[in-house]
mmCIF file of C-alpha atoms and ligand atoms in Angstrom:
data_model
loop_
_atom_site.group_PDB
_atom_site.id
_atom_site.type_symbol
_atom_site.label_atom_id
_atom_site.label_comp_id
_atom_site.label_asym_id
_atom_site.label_seq_id
_atom_site.Cartn_x
_atom_site.Cartn_y
_atom_site.Cartn_z
ATOM 1 C CA MET E 1 293.025 121.468 -69.354
ATOM 2 C CA ALA E 2 290.749 118.449 -69.429
ATOM 3 C CA ILE E 3 289.069 116.041 -67.123
ATOM 4 C CA LEU E 4 290.508 112.564 -67.214
ATOM 5 C CA ASP E 5 288.896 109.618 -67.360
ATOM 6 C CA ILE E 6 290.041 107.782 -64.242
ATOM 7 C CA LEU E 7 290.705 104.050 -64.372
ATOM 8 C CA LYS E 8 288.993 102.093 -61.529
ATOM 9 C CA LEU E 9 289.000 98.254 -60.529
ATOM 10 C CA PRO E 10 289.198 95.683 -61.653
ATOM 11 C CA ASP E 11 291.412 97.734 -64.508
ATOM 12 C CA PRO E 12 294.800 95.713 -64.442
ATOM 13 C CA ARG E 13 296.577 98.949 -66.778
ATOM 14 C CA LEU E 14 296.247 100.063 -62.010
ATOM 15 C CA LYS E 15 298.806 97.256 -61.927
ATOM 16 C CA THR E 16 301.565 98.834 -63.558
ATOM 17 C CA VAL E 17 304.725 100.344 -61.914
ATOM 18 C CA SER E 18 305.244 103.891 -63.264
ATOM 19 C CA GLU E 19 308.246 104.935 -64.785
ATOM 20 C CA PRO E 20 310.302 108.350 -64.133
ATOM 21 C CA VAL E 21 309.662 111.460 -65.248
ATOM 22 C CA GLU E 22 312.570 112.486 -67.237
ATOM 23 C CA ARG E 23 311.003 115.206 -69.229
ATOM 24 C CA PHE E 24 309.791 118.667 -67.624
ATOM 25 C CA ASP E 25 308.252 120.098 -70.913
ATOM 26 C CA ASP E 26 305.393 121.496 -71.552
ATOM 27 C CA GLU E 27 303.947 118.638 -72.394
ATOM 28 C CA PHE E 28 304.139 117.264 -68.763
ATOM 29 C CA ARG E 29 303.101 120.603 -67.061
ATOM 30 C CA ALA E 30 300.125 120.239 -69.208
ATOM 31 C CA PHE E 31 299.797 117.222 -68.138
ATOM 32 C CA VAL E 32 299.811 117.968 -64.748
ATOM 33 C CA ALA E 33 297.451 120.684 -65.074
ATOM 34 C CA ASP E 34 294.644 118.098 -66.384
ATOM 35 C CA LEU E 35 295.806 115.729 -63.689
ATOM 36 C CA GLU E 36 294.905 118.931 -61.137
ATOM 37 C CA GLU E 37 291.535 119.338 -62.987
ATOM 38 C CA THR E 38 290.662 115.631 -63.062
ATOM 39 C CA ARG E 39 291.162 115.510 -59.000
ATOM 40 C CA GLN E 40 288.716 118.919 -58.073
ATOM 41 C CA ALA E 41 286.013 116.961 -60.186
ATOM 42 C CA GLY E 42 285.206 114.129 -58.334
ATOM 43 C CA PRO E 43 284.479 113.535 -54.842
ATOM 44 C CA ALA E 44 287.184 115.274 -52.465
ATOM 45 C CA ALA E 45 289.934 113.975 -53.178
ATOM 46 C CA VAL E 46 292.980 115.287 -51.338
ATOM 47 C CA GLY E 47 295.406 113.082 -54.014
ATOM 48 C CA ILE E 48 295.860 111.810 -57.178
ATOM 49 C CA ALA E 49 298.158 109.944 -59.063
ATOM 50 C CA ALA E 50 299.435 110.155 -63.074
ATOM 51 C CA PRO E 51 298.561 106.121 -63.484
ATOM 52 C CA GLN E 52 294.525 107.083 -62.066
ATOM 53 C CA VAL E 53 294.380 108.250 -65.393
ATOM 54 C CA GLY E 54 296.192 105.839 -67.105
ATOM 55 C CA ARG E 55 299.603 108.398 -67.630
ATOM 56 C CA PHE E 56 302.446 105.282 -65.926
ATOM 57 C CA GLN E 57 304.195 108.159 -64.682
ATOM 58 C CA ARG E 58 305.670 109.240 -61.220
ATOM 59 C CA ILE E 59 303.302 112.594 -60.640
ATOM 60 C CA VAL E 60 300.862 112.375 -57.439
ATOM 61 C CA ILE E 61 299.365 115.607 -56.496
ATOM 62 C CA ILE E 62 298.877 116.261 -53.071
ATOM 63 C CA ASP E 63 296.855 118.827 -51.245
ATOM 64 C CA LEU E 64 295.893 119.590 -47.190
ATOM 65 C CA SER E 65 295.855 123.324 -47.905
ATOM 66 C CA SER E 66 291.396 122.884 -46.623
ATOM 67 C CA ARG E 67 292.271 121.433 -43.758
ATOM 68 C CA PRO E 68 294.262 123.837 -41.320
ATOM 69 C CA LYS E 69 294.433 121.962 -38.318
ATOM 70 C CA THR E 70 296.110 118.923 -39.891
ATOM 71 C CA PRO E 71 299.875 119.165 -40.232
ATOM 72 C CA ASN E 72 300.224 119.339 -44.091
ATOM 73 C CA HIS E 73 303.070 121.463 -46.861
ATOM 74 C CA GLY E 74 299.464 122.389 -48.741
ATOM 75 C CA HIS E 75 299.267 122.025 -52.682
ATOM 76 C CA LEU E 76 301.986 119.798 -53.683
ATOM 77 C CA ILE E 77 303.061 118.639 -56.963
ATOM 78 C CA LEU E 78 305.501 115.528 -56.327
ATOM 79 C CA VAL E 79 307.564 114.230 -59.115
ATOM 80 C CA ASN E 80 309.981 110.845 -58.508
ATOM 81 C CA PRO E 81 308.717 111.120 -54.939
ATOM 82 C CA GLU E 82 310.683 108.412 -52.946
ATOM 83 C CA ILE E 83 310.185 107.388 -49.289
ATOM 84 C CA VAL E 84 313.592 107.439 -47.613
ATOM 85 C CA HIS E 85 312.116 107.622 -44.228
ATOM 86 C CA TRP E 86 309.457 105.449 -42.398
ATOM 87 C CA GLU E 87 308.393 105.729 -38.598
ATOM 88 C CA GLY E 88 305.557 103.992 -36.219
ATOM 89 C CA TYR E 89 302.704 102.631 -37.426
ATOM 90 C CA ALA E 90 298.718 103.303 -37.139
ATOM 91 C CA MET E 91 295.456 101.640 -39.050
ATOM 92 C CA GLY E 92 293.415 104.525 -40.352
ATOM 93 C CA ARG E 93 290.444 104.358 -42.866
ATOM 94 C CA GLU E 94 290.870 104.715 -46.329
ATOM 95 C CA GLY E 95 289.291 105.155 -49.818
ATOM 96 C CA CYS E 96 290.518 105.538 -53.424
ATOM 97 C CA LEU E 97 288.468 107.462 -56.097
ATOM 98 C CA SER E 98 289.717 103.806 -58.217
ATOM 99 C CA VAL E 99 287.966 101.925 -55.714
ATOM 100 C CA PRO E 100 284.197 103.964 -55.768
ATOM 101 C CA ASP E 101 282.276 102.820 -53.001
ATOM 102 C CA TYR E 102 285.040 101.491 -50.921
ATOM 103 C CA THR E 103 286.332 102.017 -47.360
ATOM 104 C CA GLY E 104 289.010 99.663 -45.535
ATOM 105 C CA ASN E 105 291.215 100.178 -42.979
ATOM 106 C CA VAL E 106 294.446 100.210 -43.604
ATOM 107 C CA ILE E 107 298.026 100.436 -42.107
ATOM 108 C CA ARG E 108 300.889 103.275 -42.680
ATOM 109 C CA ALA E 109 303.646 104.245 -41.138
ATOM 110 C CA THR E 110 302.692 107.690 -38.780
ATOM 111 C CA HIS E 111 306.011 109.560 -39.575
ATOM 112 C CA ILE E 112 307.910 109.612 -43.183
ATOM 113 C CA ARG E 113 310.806 111.595 -44.703
ATOM 114 C CA LEU E 114 309.694 112.459 -48.661
ATOM 115 C CA LYS E 115 312.625 113.008 -51.184
ATOM 116 C CA THR E 116 310.803 114.182 -54.306
ATOM 117 C CA GLN E 117 311.614 116.893 -57.173
ATOM 118 C CA ASP E 118 308.870 119.562 -58.293
ATOM 119 C CA PRO E 119 307.985 119.964 -61.560
ATOM 120 C CA GLU E 120 310.854 122.189 -62.393
ATOM 121 C CA GLY E 121 312.795 119.199 -61.706
ATOM 122 C CA GLN E 122 314.197 121.284 -58.494
ATOM 123 C CA GLU E 123 314.460 118.249 -55.202
ATOM 124 C CA HIS E 124 313.109 118.955 -52.437
ATOM 125 C CA GLN E 125 313.182 117.120 -48.881
ATOM 126 C CA TYR E 126 309.685 116.887 -46.507
ATOM 127 C CA ASP E 127 309.046 115.421 -43.248
ATOM 128 C CA MET E 128 305.156 114.852 -43.458
ATOM 129 C CA GLU E 129 303.050 112.985 -40.143
ATOM 130 C CA GLY E 130 299.958 111.557 -39.648
ATOM 131 C CA PHE E 131 296.524 112.371 -42.477
ATOM 132 C CA GLU E 132 299.049 113.914 -45.083
ATOM 133 C CA ALA E 133 301.743 111.216 -44.577
ATOM 134 C CA ARG E 134 298.736 109.054 -45.438
ATOM 135 C CA ALA E 135 297.748 110.480 -48.324
ATOM 136 C CA VAL E 136 302.088 110.477 -49.305
ATOM 137 C CA GLN E 137 301.408 107.397 -49.111
ATOM 138 C CA HIS E 138 298.528 105.684 -50.867
ATOM 139 C CA GLU E 139 299.250 107.664 -53.716
ATOM 140 C CA LEU E 140 302.775 106.395 -54.046
ATOM 141 C CA ASP E 141 301.217 103.191 -53.773
ATOM 142 C CA HIS E 142 299.418 104.247 -57.486
ATOM 143 C CA LEU E 143 303.292 104.584 -58.651
ATOM 144 C CA ASP E 144 303.744 101.370 -57.572
ATOM 145 C CA GLY E 145 300.399 99.371 -58.998
ATOM 146 C CA LEU E 146 299.308 98.268 -54.879
ATOM 147 C CA LEU E 147 296.204 100.006 -54.026
ATOM 148 C CA PHE E 148 294.747 99.901 -50.793
ATOM 149 C CA VAL E 149 292.616 97.240 -50.940
ATOM 150 C CA ASP E 150 296.100 95.021 -51.143
ATOM 151 C CA ARG E 151 296.892 96.602 -47.397
ATOM 152 C CA VAL E 152 292.660 96.383 -45.621
ATOM 153 C CA VAL E 153 293.187 94.940 -42.538
ATOM 154 C CA SER E 154 290.328 93.884 -39.938
ATOM 155 C CA ARG E 155 290.106 96.785 -37.425
ATOM 156 C CA ARG E 156 290.302 93.665 -34.839
ATOM 157 C CA THR E 157 293.749 92.915 -36.472
ATOM 158 C CA ASP E 158 296.117 93.225 -33.525
ATOM 159 C CA LEU E 159 298.855 96.519 -34.218
ATOM 160 C CA TYR E 160 301.617 96.100 -32.128
ATOM 161 C CA ARG E 161 301.830 92.525 -33.917
ATOM 162 C CA ARG E 162 302.550 93.633 -37.621
ATOM 163 C CA LYS E 163 305.321 95.573 -38.696
ATOM 164 C CA VAL E 164 305.016 95.882 -42.032
ATOM 165 C CA TYR E 165 307.435 98.556 -43.515
ATOM 166 C CA LYS E 166 311.061 98.542 -43.768
ATOM 167 C CA THR E 167 313.022 101.366 -43.367
ATOM 168 C CA MET W 1 269.189 94.183 -59.529
ATOM 169 C CA SER W 2 267.130 91.419 -57.647
ATOM 170 C CA ASP W 3 265.518 91.541 -54.137
ATOM 171 C CA TRP W 4 267.859 90.572 -50.975
ATOM 172 C CA ASN W 5 267.738 88.484 -48.342
ATOM 173 C CA MET W 6 269.493 88.097 -44.797
ATOM 174 C CA LEU W 7 270.696 84.490 -44.303
ATOM 175 C CA THR W 8 271.892 84.308 -40.758
ATOM 176 C CA LEU W 9 273.645 81.013 -39.784
ATOM 177 C CA VAL W 10 275.250 80.277 -36.370
ATOM 178 C CA GLY W 11 276.638 77.136 -34.579
ATOM 179 C CA ALA W 12 279.514 75.064 -33.434
ATOM 180 C CA ASP W 13 282.682 77.251 -35.364
ATOM 181 C CA ARG W 14 284.688 74.702 -37.557
ATOM 182 C CA PRO W 15 286.674 75.197 -40.270
ATOM 183 C CA GLY W 16 285.564 74.741 -44.190
ATOM 184 C CA ILE W 17 281.333 76.277 -43.430
ATOM 185 C CA VAL W 18 281.641 79.247 -45.623
ATOM 186 C CA ALA W 19 283.287 77.547 -48.653
ATOM 187 C CA GLN W 20 280.918 75.065 -47.637
ATOM 188 C CA LEU W 21 277.679 77.130 -48.107
ATOM 189 C CA THR W 22 278.825 79.443 -50.613
ATOM 190 C CA ARG W 23 279.920 76.782 -52.830
ATOM 191 C CA VAL W 24 275.876 75.557 -52.331
ATOM 192 C CA LEU W 25 274.664 79.673 -52.611
ATOM 193 C CA TYR W 26 276.865 79.567 -56.663
ATOM 194 C CA GLN W 27 275.535 76.594 -57.530
ATOM 195 C CA LEU W 28 271.828 78.077 -56.874
ATOM 196 C CA GLY W 29 272.721 80.799 -58.879
ATOM 197 C CA CYS W 30 272.372 83.237 -56.484
ATOM 198 C CA ASN W 31 274.660 86.903 -55.717
ATOM 199 C CA LEU W 32 276.606 87.477 -52.610
ATOM 200 C CA GLY W 33 276.203 90.716 -51.149
ATOM 201 C CA GLU W 34 277.130 92.598 -48.071
ATOM 202 C CA ALA W 35 278.710 89.604 -45.333
ATOM 203 C CA SER W 36 280.086 90.012 -41.722
ATOM 204 C CA MET W 37 281.154 86.348 -40.145
ATOM 205 C CA ILE W 38 283.003 86.409 -36.938
ATOM 206 C CA ARG W 39 283.436 84.142 -33.983
ATOM 207 C CA LEU W 40 281.766 85.092 -30.672
ATOM 208 C CA GLY W 41 282.006 83.102 -27.685
ATOM 209 C CA GLY W 42 283.837 80.258 -30.167
ATOM 210 C CA ASN W 43 280.734 79.807 -32.310
ATOM 211 C CA PHE W 44 280.228 80.055 -36.042
ATOM 212 C CA THR W 45 277.957 83.306 -36.961
ATOM 213 C CA ILE W 46 277.587 84.945 -39.994
ATOM 214 C CA MET W 47 274.659 87.261 -41.506
ATOM 215 C CA LEU W 48 274.766 87.783 -45.282
ATOM 216 C CA MET W 49 273.596 89.091 -48.223
ATOM 217 C CA VAL W 50 272.000 86.670 -50.668
ATOM 218 C CA GLY W 51 270.199 87.325 -53.895
ATOM 219 C CA GLY W 52 269.306 86.327 -57.677
ATOM 220 C CA GLU W 53 266.158 84.376 -59.174
ATOM 221 C CA ARG W 54 265.833 81.694 -56.538
ATOM 222 C CA SER W 55 263.053 82.108 -54.165
ATOM 223 C CA PRO W 56 263.508 81.841 -50.294
ATOM 224 C CA ASP W 57 262.240 78.543 -49.452
ATOM 225 C CA GLU W 58 264.461 76.642 -52.584
ATOM 226 C CA ILE W 59 267.632 79.067 -50.668
ATOM 227 C CA LEU W 60 266.614 77.767 -47.323
ATOM 228 C CA GLU W 61 265.893 73.672 -49.054
ATOM 229 C CA ALA W 62 269.311 74.023 -50.955
ATOM 230 C CA LEU W 63 270.762 75.030 -47.899
ATOM 231 C CA LYS W 64 269.178 72.692 -45.300
ATOM 232 C CA PRO W 65 270.927 69.286 -46.158
ATOM 233 C CA ALA W 66 274.713 71.974 -45.131
ATOM 234 C CA ALA W 67 273.661 73.345 -41.815
ATOM 235 C CA GLU W 68 271.767 70.382 -40.244
ATOM 236 C CA GLU W 69 275.348 68.440 -41.735
ATOM 237 C CA MET W 70 277.009 71.099 -39.461
ATOM 238 C CA GLY W 71 274.669 71.307 -36.733
ATOM 239 C CA LEU W 72 273.722 75.505 -37.751
ATOM 240 C CA ARG W 73 270.683 77.217 -37.211
ATOM 241 C CA LEU W 74 269.417 78.832 -40.256
ATOM 242 C CA HIS W 75 267.726 81.976 -40.789
ATOM 243 C CA LEU W 76 266.175 83.766 -43.872
ATOM 244 C CA ASP W 77 265.028 87.236 -43.949
ATOM 245 C CA PRO W 78 263.644 89.079 -47.087
ATOM 246 C CA LEU W 79 265.658 92.546 -47.497
ATOM 247 C CA ARG W 80 264.677 95.570 -48.059
ATOM 248 C CA GLY W 81 267.661 97.916 -49.289
ATOM 249 C CA GLY W 82 270.541 96.669 -51.100
ATOM 250 C CA LEU W 83 274.489 97.038 -52.431
ATOM 251 C CA HIS W 84 275.751 100.274 -52.574
ATOM 252 C CA GLN W 85 274.329 102.159 -49.153
ATOM 253 C CA HIS W 86 277.319 102.576 -47.867
ATOM 254 C CA LEU W 87 277.557 105.358 -44.749
ATOM 255 C CA LEU W 88 281.139 107.368 -43.953
ATOM 256 C CA PRO W 89 281.569 107.152 -40.324
ATOM 257 C CA ASN W 90 283.339 110.671 -38.833
ATOM 258 C CA LEU W 91 283.894 109.978 -35.143
ATOM 259 C CA GLN W 92 284.935 106.313 -33.661
ATOM 260 C CA VAL W 93 284.313 105.479 -29.693
ATOM 261 C CA ARG W 94 286.556 102.855 -28.224
ATOM 262 C CA VAL W 95 285.052 102.494 -24.942
ATOM 263 C CA ALA W 96 287.002 99.768 -22.195
ATOM 264 C CA GLY W 97 286.094 99.091 -18.050
ATOM 265 C CA ALA W 98 285.230 96.481 -15.523
ATOM 266 C CA ASP W 99 282.875 93.998 -16.749
ATOM 267 C CA ARG W 100 279.349 94.810 -16.309
ATOM 268 C CA ALA W 101 275.895 95.003 -18.521
ATOM 269 C CA GLY W 102 275.701 98.280 -18.104
ATOM 270 C CA ILE W 103 278.406 99.877 -20.034
ATOM 271 C CA VAL W 104 276.587 99.351 -23.449
ATOM 272 C CA ALA W 105 273.387 100.367 -22.069
ATOM 273 C CA GLU W 106 274.989 104.079 -21.140
ATOM 274 C CA VAL W 107 276.906 104.482 -24.025
ATOM 275 C CA THR W 108 274.194 103.830 -26.568
ATOM 276 C CA ARG W 109 271.873 106.033 -24.692
ATOM 277 C CA THR W 110 274.122 108.642 -24.355
ATOM 278 C CA LEU W 111 275.339 108.416 -27.911
ATOM 279 C CA ALA W 112 271.541 108.242 -29.495
ATOM 280 C CA GLU W 113 270.596 111.111 -26.935
ATOM 281 C CA GLN W 114 273.332 113.400 -29.440
ATOM 282 C CA GLY W 115 271.802 111.950 -32.627
ATOM 283 C CA PHE W 116 274.863 109.713 -33.070
ATOM 284 C CA ASN W 117 274.449 107.159 -35.474
ATOM 285 C CA ILE W 118 275.817 103.887 -34.958
ATOM 286 C CA LEU W 119 277.537 101.820 -38.226
ATOM 287 C CA GLU W 120 279.730 99.843 -37.051
ATOM 288 C CA LEU W 121 279.388 98.363 -33.366
ATOM 289 C CA GLU W 122 282.353 95.616 -32.159
ATOM 290 C CA SER W 123 283.045 94.355 -28.423
ATOM 291 C CA ASP W 124 285.300 91.830 -26.800
ATOM 292 C CA VAL W 125 284.958 90.975 -23.164
ATOM 293 C CA ALA W 126 289.493 90.713 -22.249
ATOM 294 C CA GLY W 127 290.848 90.357 -18.743
ATOM 295 C CA ASP W 128 290.263 86.819 -17.199
ATOM 296 C CA ARG W 129 287.470 85.150 -15.141
ATOM 297 C CA ASP W 130 287.958 87.167 -11.992
ATOM 298 C CA ARG W 131 288.893 90.552 -13.463
ATOM 299 C CA PRO W 132 287.069 90.771 -17.011
ATOM 300 C CA ILE W 133 287.507 94.187 -19.152
ATOM 301 C CA TYR W 134 284.914 95.195 -21.152
ATOM 302 C CA ILE W 135 285.674 96.438 -24.424
ATOM 303 C CA MET W 136 283.847 98.422 -27.611
ATOM 304 C CA ASN W 137 284.649 99.954 -30.141
ATOM 305 C CA ILE W 138 281.767 101.942 -32.180
ATOM 306 C CA GLN W 139 282.484 103.443 -35.440
ATOM 307 C CA GLY W 140 278.961 106.122 -37.064
ATOM 308 C CA TYR W 141 278.079 108.914 -38.183
ATOM 309 C CA CYS W 142 277.277 112.334 -35.381
ATOM 310 C CA ASP W 143 276.304 115.908 -36.420
ATOM 311 C CA ALA W 144 277.540 116.880 -32.567
ATOM 312 C CA THR W 145 280.518 118.174 -32.763
ATOM 313 C CA LEU W 146 283.290 115.916 -31.015
ATOM 314 C CA GLU W 147 283.537 118.035 -28.364
ATOM 315 C CA ALA W 148 279.642 118.063 -27.423
ATOM 316 C CA VAL W 149 279.976 113.637 -27.983
ATOM 317 C CA GLN W 150 283.097 113.849 -25.160
ATOM 318 C CA GLY W 151 281.628 116.076 -22.533
ATOM 319 C CA ALA W 152 277.967 113.987 -23.016
ATOM 320 C CA LEU W 153 280.209 110.555 -22.343
ATOM 321 C CA ALA W 154 282.419 111.886 -19.586
ATOM 322 C CA PRO W 155 280.495 111.349 -16.349
ATOM 323 C CA LEU W 156 280.947 107.999 -17.339
ATOM 324 C CA SER W 157 284.386 108.408 -17.390
ATOM 325 C CA GLU W 158 284.019 109.534 -13.770
ATOM 326 C CA SER W 159 282.262 106.144 -13.043
ATOM 327 C CA GLY W 160 285.830 104.179 -13.581
ATOM 328 C CA VAL W 161 285.598 103.562 -17.939
ATOM 329 C CA SER W 162 287.829 104.454 -20.100
ATOM 330 C CA VAL W 163 285.808 106.721 -23.177
ATOM 331 C CA ASP W 164 287.676 107.894 -25.638
ATOM 332 C CA VAL W 165 286.246 109.967 -28.515
ATOM 333 C CA SER W 166 288.622 110.415 -31.805
ATOM 334 C CA PRO W 167 287.465 111.367 -35.314
ATOM 335 C CA VAL W 168 287.514 109.616 -38.101
ATOM 336 C CA ASP W 169 289.079 110.531 -40.995
ATOM 337 C CA VAL W 170 288.447 109.111 -44.323
ATOM 338 C CA MET W 171 291.638 109.873 -46.545
ATOM 339 C CA ILE W 172 290.328 109.550 -49.856
ATOM 340 C CA GLY W 173 293.341 109.566 -52.959
HETATM 341 ZN ZN1 ZN H 201 294.081 105.856 -54.451
#
């Protein structure tokens, strides 16, 4: 196990589009363990994506198990995740391990349906809302080389005039 | 890190002000820190942290021609503190009601009594000339619970002002 270095803005590698995971082997599982250790070592992050530590594969960890009042599915390792449905939108404040000392307002879908594999390669589907849906959208952006700073809006932004997501 | 100054400029709004000002500061070798620019009542307003080796007099001298040409009032104060001192809000208070001066005073006094530290405050007047609506959005940090802040603000709701307190949940990922 090891704590991995986190890539930080303006590292151009953060713009890399990550590749799907094809081999669910021991090396992959060892990496997931390192990624989890790295998430826990830093500031209170509810999620982390593999490209944030320089591994450009579609792997994300989300953990909202410490937030009983927030609807969530606990600790999840998402492999090759894909959002297949979006609904609603809301503004919320985000920060990122790759962008220290900055938070900003981002508009995200309030409800999503997520299709994903687990570390054994099994397929799952989740309906997520609110904070968990926000966390997943933030992490999946990393897999496509996007950072939340690319999506930050002013608090004065008129929420009702903006449509940011298409299904 | 060198010392910072707080530059304040106010005047009639027109396109290109920020471009002109920041070009002067760049040519002077100044660093820019945090800034907030907003149009208030049709006026251009900006507060901008300016750093670097230049003295306040040199900065003022360099900016004067551009400020005079654009009709801007210019102000520069030495600044204690510096970058990387952000505090994260944990509560948001939204207020809306018929326009009257007392709303701001009452809401902020109540928040102060709860130990609420205002980090950002935006307010605007909506509606129309005859029936203005005052809208205020505050984000800040408070050790008291959401319920306590809500309770303290409840008397305002009874006087016809709409007050909403909600958590600010910063998602770090
Ligand atoms: Zn992130």
